[in-house]
Every structure is written in structure tokens, then in C-alpha cells.
PDB file of C-alpha atoms and ligand atoms in Angstrom:
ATOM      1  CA  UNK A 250      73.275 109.011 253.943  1.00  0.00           C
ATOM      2  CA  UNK A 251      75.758 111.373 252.674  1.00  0.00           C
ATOM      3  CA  UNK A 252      75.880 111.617 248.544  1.00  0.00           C
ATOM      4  CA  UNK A 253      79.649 110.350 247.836  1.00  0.00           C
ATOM      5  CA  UNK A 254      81.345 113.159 245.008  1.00  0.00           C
ATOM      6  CA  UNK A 255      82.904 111.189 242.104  1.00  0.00           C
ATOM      7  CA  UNK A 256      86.604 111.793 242.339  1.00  0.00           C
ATOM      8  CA  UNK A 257      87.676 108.680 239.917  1.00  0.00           C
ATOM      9  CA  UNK A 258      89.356 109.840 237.161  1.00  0.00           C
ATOM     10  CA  UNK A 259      88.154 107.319 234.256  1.00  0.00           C
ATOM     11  CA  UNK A 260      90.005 108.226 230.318  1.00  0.00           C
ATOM     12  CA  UNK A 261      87.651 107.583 227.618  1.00  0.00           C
ATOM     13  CA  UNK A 262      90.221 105.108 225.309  1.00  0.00           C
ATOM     14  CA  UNK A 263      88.988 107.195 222.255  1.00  0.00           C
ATOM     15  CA  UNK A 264      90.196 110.445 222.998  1.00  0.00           C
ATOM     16  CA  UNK A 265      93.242 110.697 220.961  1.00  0.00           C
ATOM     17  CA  UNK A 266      96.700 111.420 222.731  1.00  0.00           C
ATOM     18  CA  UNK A 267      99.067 114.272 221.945  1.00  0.00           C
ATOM     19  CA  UNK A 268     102.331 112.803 223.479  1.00  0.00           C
ATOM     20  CA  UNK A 269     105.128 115.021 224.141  1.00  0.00           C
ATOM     21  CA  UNK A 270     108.823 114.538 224.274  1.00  0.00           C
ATOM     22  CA  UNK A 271     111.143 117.213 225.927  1.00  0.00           C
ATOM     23  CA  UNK A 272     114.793 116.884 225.018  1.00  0.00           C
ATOM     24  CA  UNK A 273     115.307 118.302 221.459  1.00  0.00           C
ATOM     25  CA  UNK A 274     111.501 119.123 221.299  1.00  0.00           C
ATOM     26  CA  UNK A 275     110.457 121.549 224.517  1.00  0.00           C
ATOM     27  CA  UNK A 276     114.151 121.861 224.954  1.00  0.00           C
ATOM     28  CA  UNK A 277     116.291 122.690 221.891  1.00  0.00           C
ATOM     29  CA  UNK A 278     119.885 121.781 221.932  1.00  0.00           C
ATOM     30  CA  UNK A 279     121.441 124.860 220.176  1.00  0.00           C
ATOM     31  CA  UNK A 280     120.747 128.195 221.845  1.00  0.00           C
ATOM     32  CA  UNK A 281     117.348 128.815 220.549  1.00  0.00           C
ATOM     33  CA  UNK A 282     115.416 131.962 219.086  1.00  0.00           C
ATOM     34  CA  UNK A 283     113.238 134.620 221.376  1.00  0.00           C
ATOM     35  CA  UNK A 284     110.878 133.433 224.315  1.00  0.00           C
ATOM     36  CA  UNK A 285     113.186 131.069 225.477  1.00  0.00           C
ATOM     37  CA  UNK A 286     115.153 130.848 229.027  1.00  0.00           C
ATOM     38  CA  UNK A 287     117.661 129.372 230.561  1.00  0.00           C
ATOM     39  CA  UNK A 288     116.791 126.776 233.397  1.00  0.00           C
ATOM     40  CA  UNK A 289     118.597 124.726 235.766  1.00  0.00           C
ATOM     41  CA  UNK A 290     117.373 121.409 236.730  1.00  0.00           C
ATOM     42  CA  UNK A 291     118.309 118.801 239.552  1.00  0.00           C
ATOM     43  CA  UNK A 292     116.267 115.858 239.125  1.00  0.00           C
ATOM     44  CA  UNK A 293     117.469 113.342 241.680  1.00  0.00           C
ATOM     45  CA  UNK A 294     120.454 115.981 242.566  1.00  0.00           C
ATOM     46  CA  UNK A 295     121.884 115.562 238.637  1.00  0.00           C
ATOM     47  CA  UNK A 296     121.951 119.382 237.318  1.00  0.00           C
ATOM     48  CA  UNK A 297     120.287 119.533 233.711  1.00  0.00           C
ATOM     49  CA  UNK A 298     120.906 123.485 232.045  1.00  0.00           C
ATOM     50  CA  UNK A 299     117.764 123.464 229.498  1.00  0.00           C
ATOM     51  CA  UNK A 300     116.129 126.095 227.542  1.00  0.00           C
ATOM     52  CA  UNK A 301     112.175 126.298 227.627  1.00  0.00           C
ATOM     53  CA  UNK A 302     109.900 128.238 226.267  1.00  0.00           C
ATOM     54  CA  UNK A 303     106.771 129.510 228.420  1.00  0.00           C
ATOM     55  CA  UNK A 304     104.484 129.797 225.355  1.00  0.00           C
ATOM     56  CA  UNK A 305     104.648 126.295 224.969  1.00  0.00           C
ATOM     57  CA  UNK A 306     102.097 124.865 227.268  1.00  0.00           C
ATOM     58  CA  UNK A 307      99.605 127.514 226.370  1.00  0.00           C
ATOM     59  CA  UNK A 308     100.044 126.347 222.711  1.00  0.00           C
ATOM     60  CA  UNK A 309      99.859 122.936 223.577  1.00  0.00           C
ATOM     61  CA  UNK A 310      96.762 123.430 225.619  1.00  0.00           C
ATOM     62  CA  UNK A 311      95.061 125.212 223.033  1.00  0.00           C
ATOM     63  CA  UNK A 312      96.551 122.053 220.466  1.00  0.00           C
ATOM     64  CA  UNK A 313      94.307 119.584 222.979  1.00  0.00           C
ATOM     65  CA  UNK A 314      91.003 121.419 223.961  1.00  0.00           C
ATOM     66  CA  UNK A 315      90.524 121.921 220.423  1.00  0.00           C
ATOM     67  CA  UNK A 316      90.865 118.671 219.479  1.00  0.00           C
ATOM     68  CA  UNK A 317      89.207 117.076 222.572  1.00  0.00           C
ATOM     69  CA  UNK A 318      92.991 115.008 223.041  1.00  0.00           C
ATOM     70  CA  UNK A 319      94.530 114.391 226.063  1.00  0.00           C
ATOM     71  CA  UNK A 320      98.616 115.432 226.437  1.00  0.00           C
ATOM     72  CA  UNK A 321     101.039 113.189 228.422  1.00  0.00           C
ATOM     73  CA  UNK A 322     104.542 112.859 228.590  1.00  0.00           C
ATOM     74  CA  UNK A 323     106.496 110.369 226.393  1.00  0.00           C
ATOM     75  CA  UNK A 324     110.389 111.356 227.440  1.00  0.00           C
ATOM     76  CA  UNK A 325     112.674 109.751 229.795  1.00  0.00           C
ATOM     77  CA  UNK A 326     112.402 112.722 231.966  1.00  0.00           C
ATOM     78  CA  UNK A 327     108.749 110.571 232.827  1.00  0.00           C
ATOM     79  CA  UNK A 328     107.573 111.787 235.639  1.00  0.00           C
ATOM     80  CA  UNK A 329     109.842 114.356 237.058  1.00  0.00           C
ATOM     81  CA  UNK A 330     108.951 116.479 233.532  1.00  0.00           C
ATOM     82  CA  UNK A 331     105.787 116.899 235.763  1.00  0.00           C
ATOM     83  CA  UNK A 332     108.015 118.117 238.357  1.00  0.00           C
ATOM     84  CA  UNK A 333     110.693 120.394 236.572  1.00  0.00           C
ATOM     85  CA  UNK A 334     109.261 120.979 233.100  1.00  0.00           C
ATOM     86  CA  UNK A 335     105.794 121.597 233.659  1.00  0.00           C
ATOM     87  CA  UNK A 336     105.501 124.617 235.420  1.00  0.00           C
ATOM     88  CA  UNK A 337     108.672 126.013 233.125  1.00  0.00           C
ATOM     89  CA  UNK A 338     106.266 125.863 230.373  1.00  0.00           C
ATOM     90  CA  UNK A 339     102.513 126.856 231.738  1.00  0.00           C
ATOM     91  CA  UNK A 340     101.717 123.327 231.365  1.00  0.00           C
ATOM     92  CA  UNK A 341      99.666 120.948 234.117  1.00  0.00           C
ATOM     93  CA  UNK A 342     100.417 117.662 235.768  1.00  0.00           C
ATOM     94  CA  UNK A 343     100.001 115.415 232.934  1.00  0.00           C
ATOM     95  CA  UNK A 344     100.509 111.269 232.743  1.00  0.00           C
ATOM     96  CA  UNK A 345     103.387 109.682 231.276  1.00  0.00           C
ATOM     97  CA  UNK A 346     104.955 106.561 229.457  1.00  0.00           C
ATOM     98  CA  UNK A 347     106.766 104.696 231.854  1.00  0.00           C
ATOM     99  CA  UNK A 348     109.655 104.321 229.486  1.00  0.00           C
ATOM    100  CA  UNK A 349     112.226 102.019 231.141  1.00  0.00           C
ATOM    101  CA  UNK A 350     116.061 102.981 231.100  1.00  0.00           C
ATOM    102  CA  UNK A 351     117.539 102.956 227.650  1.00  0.00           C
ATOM    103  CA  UNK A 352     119.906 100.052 227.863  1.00  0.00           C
ATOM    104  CA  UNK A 353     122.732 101.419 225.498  1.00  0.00           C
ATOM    105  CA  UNK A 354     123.414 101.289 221.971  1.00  0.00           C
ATOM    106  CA  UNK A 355     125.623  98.083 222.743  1.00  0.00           C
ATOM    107  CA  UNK A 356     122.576  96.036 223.563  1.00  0.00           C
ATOM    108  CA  UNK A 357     122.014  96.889 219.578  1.00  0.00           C
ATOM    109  CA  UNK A 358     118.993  99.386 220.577  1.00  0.00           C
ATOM    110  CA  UNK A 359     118.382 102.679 219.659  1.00  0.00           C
ATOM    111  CA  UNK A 360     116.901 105.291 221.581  1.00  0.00           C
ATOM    112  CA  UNK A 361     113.793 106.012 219.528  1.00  0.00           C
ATOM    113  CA  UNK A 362     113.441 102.421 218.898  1.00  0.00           C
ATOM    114  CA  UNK A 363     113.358 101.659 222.544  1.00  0.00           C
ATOM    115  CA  UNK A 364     111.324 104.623 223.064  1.00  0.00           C
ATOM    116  CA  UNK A 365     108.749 103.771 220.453  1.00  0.00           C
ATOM    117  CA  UNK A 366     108.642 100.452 221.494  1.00  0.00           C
ATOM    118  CA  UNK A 367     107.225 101.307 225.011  1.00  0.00           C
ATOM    119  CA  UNK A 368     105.138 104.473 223.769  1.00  0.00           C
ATOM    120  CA  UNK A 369     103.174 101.835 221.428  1.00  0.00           C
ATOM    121  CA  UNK A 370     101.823  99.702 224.108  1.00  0.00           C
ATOM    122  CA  UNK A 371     100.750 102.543 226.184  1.00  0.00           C
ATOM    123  CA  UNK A 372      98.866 103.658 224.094  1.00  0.00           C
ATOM    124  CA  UNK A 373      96.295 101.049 223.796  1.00  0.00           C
ATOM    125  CA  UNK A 374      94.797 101.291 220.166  1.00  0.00           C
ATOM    126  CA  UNK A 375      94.015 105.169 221.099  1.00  0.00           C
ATOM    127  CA  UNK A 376      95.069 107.782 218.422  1.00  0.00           C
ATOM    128  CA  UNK A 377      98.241 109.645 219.227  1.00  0.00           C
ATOM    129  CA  UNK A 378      99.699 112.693 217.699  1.00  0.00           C
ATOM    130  CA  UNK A 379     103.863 111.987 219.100  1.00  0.00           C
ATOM    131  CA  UNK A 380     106.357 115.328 218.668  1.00  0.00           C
ATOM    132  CA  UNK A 381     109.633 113.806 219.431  1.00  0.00           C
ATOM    133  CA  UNK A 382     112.834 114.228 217.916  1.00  0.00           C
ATOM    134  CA  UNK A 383     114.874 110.960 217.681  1.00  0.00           C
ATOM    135  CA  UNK A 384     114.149 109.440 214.065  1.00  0.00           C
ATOM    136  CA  UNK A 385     114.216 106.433 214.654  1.00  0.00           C
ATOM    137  CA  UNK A 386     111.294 106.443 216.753  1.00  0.00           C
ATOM    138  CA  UNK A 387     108.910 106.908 212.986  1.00  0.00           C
ATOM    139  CA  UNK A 388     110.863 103.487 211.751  1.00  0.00           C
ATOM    140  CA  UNK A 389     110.109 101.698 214.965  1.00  0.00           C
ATOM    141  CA  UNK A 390     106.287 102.912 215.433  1.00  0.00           C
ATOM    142  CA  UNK A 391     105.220 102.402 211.907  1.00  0.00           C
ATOM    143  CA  UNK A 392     106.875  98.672 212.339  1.00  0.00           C
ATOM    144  CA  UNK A 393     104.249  98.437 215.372  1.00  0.00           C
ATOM    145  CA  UNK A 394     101.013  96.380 215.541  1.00  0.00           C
ATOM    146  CA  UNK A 395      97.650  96.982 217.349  1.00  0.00           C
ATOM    147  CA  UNK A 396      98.194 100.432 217.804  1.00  0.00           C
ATOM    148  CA  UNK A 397      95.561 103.176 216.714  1.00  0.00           C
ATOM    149  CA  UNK A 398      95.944 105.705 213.899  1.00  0.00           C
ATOM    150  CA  UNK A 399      98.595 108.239 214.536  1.00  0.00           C
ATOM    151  CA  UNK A 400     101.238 110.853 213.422  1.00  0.00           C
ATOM    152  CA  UNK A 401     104.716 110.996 214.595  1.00  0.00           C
ATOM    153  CA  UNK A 402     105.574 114.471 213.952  1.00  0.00           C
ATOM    154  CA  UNK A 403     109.370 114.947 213.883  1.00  0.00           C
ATOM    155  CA  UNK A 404     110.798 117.726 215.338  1.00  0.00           C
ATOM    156  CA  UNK A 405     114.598 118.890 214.535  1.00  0.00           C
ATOM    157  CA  UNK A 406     116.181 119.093 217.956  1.00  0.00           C
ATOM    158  CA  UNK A 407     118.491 121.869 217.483  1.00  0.00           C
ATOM    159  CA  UNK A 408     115.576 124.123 216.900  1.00  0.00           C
ATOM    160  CA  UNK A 409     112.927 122.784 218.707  1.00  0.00           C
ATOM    161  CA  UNK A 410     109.033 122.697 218.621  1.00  0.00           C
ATOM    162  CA  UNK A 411     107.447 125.035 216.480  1.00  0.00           C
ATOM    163  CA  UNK A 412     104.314 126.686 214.994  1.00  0.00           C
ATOM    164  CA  UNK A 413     104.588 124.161 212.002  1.00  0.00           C
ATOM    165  CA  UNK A 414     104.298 121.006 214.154  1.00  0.00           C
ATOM    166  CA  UNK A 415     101.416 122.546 216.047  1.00  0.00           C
ATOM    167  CA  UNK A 416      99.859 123.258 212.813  1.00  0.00           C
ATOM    168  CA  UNK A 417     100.536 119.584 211.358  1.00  0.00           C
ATOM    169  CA  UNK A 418      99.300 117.894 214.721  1.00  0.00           C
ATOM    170  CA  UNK A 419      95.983 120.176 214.525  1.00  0.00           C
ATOM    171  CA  UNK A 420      95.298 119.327 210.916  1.00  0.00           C
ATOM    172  CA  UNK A 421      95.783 116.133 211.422  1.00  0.00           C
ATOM    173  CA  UNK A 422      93.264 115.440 214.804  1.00  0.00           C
ATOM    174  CA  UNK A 423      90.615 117.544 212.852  1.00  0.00           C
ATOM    175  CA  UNK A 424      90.573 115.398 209.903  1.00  0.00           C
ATOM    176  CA  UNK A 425      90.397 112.167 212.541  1.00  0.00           C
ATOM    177  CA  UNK A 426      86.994 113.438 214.010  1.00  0.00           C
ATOM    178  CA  UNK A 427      85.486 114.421 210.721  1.00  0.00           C
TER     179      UNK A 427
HETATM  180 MG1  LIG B 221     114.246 113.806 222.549  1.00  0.00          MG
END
């Protein structure tokens, strides 16, 4: 009998997350500082223009291994950021928060409300480090039960991720596993 190879891919629910928005975080909204370029995006045939920086994902990767987290995507680009921003930015296929379509700030929602309210779930009690950029998101997680220890690290979207917030997030896992 031929030995079967293990190809199920099975998380271990204690490795902490390191979720990752990309509008106003991987792509700033003013025209942003050296190492950035211009791309052009067509999800489902609607053209996006966004700026991305390449020595994101390596940074990001680095962020992970070190802490033993896993990165996924929590952005309403879902799963076509595996598509169109991933491989702008050196990073792999990664998982993602199926975040449902905002329903519009008439329903009385707000974005990072909606957002956070989704993200929390998802994450199932694990720790998450969470750059994203709409503030409301930090009101709407912290109101959040049942979900694990975790740091919303808030990232001004006309500038973008930086060093800091890489910094913060890595601080912050290290002290979790000590
Ligand atoms: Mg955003």
C-alpha cells in the first residue's frame, strides 16, 4: 500500500494573527514617499489606480516568522487582494475575512464598525495584531466579546503603513509569548 503524503492544511487556533487591511494601510491615499509605485487594478473589470510598496511583504513576512503569527487579509478587497495586491507587494496567497458588502452609512453603520464586527468572529478567540485605518474599527473591536487578546494598530491612511506600526505589532506579539 502506497504511504498517503499529508496535504491538509490544519491552523493551530493559538498562533496569533497579523491581519492586514489594504486601502489607506498598503495603499496610501495621498501620493506617498520613496519605494512606492503606481498600479492599476481591474478587479471584476472596475479599474482601481493604487500605490504599493514592494518592501512591504518582505517586512510583513519578517513581522510573522518572528513571531510564529499567521497574516491574512482583513479588507474588502478579500480575496482578490490575493489576486492583485499580493504579488504587488512580495507577499503570498494568504486567507481572508469574508467581510460582507458594507451596507451604507444610511443603514446607520460605519465602515470600521461593520468591518470589525465580521473580523471579530473570524478570529475565533486567537490573538490578532489588526493594521487598518478606519477608526472606528478600535471602538467597535474593543466593544467585542469572546475574542482573544489583541492590538488594533491604527494606521493614518494618507501616509500609509510604516516602520512604527511594524515596530508596535512586533513588541507587542513578543511580550504575548513571554
Ligand atoms: Mg482601509
Amino acid at each position: 500500500m502506497r504511504e498517503r503524503t499529508p496535504v491538509a492544511y490544519i491552523p493551530d487556533m493559538a498562533t496569533p494573527l497579523v491581519l492586514l487591511d489594504v486601502d489607506g494601510v498598503l495603499n496610501p491615499f495621498s501620493r506617498p514617499h520613496r519605494g512606492y509605485r503606481r498600479h492599476r487594478c481591474t478587479p471584476e473589470g472596475i479599474t482601481y489606480r493604487l500605490w504599493l510598496n514592494a518592501a512591504h511583504g518582505p517586512l510583513l513576512l519578517d513581522l510573522a516568522e518572528g513571531a510564529g503569527a499567521e497574516l491574512a487579509w482583513a479588507s474588502f478587497w478579500k480575496g482578490a487582494a490575493n489576486e492583485w495586491i499580493a504579488p504587488r507587494v512580495g507577499l503570498p496567497e494568504m486567507p481572508f475575512v469574508p467581510i460582507p458588502r458594507f451596507p451604507g452609512l444610511e443603514e446607520g453603520h460605519s465602515l470600521g464598525a461593520w468591518k470589525a464586527r465580521h473580523v471579530a468572529p473570524w478570529t475565533k478567540g486567537r490573538p490578532f495584531v489588526w493594521f487598518e485605518d478606519e477608526p472606528d474599527a478600535t471602538v467597535r473591536i474593543a466593544a467585542e466579546k469572546d475574542i482573544g487578546p489583541h492590538l488594533l494598530v491604527a494606521v493614518d491612511s494618507e501616509t500609509g503603513l510604516t516602520g512604527d506600526h511594524l515596530d508596535r505589532a512586533a513588541d507587542w506579539l513578543a511580550a504575548l509569548t513571554r
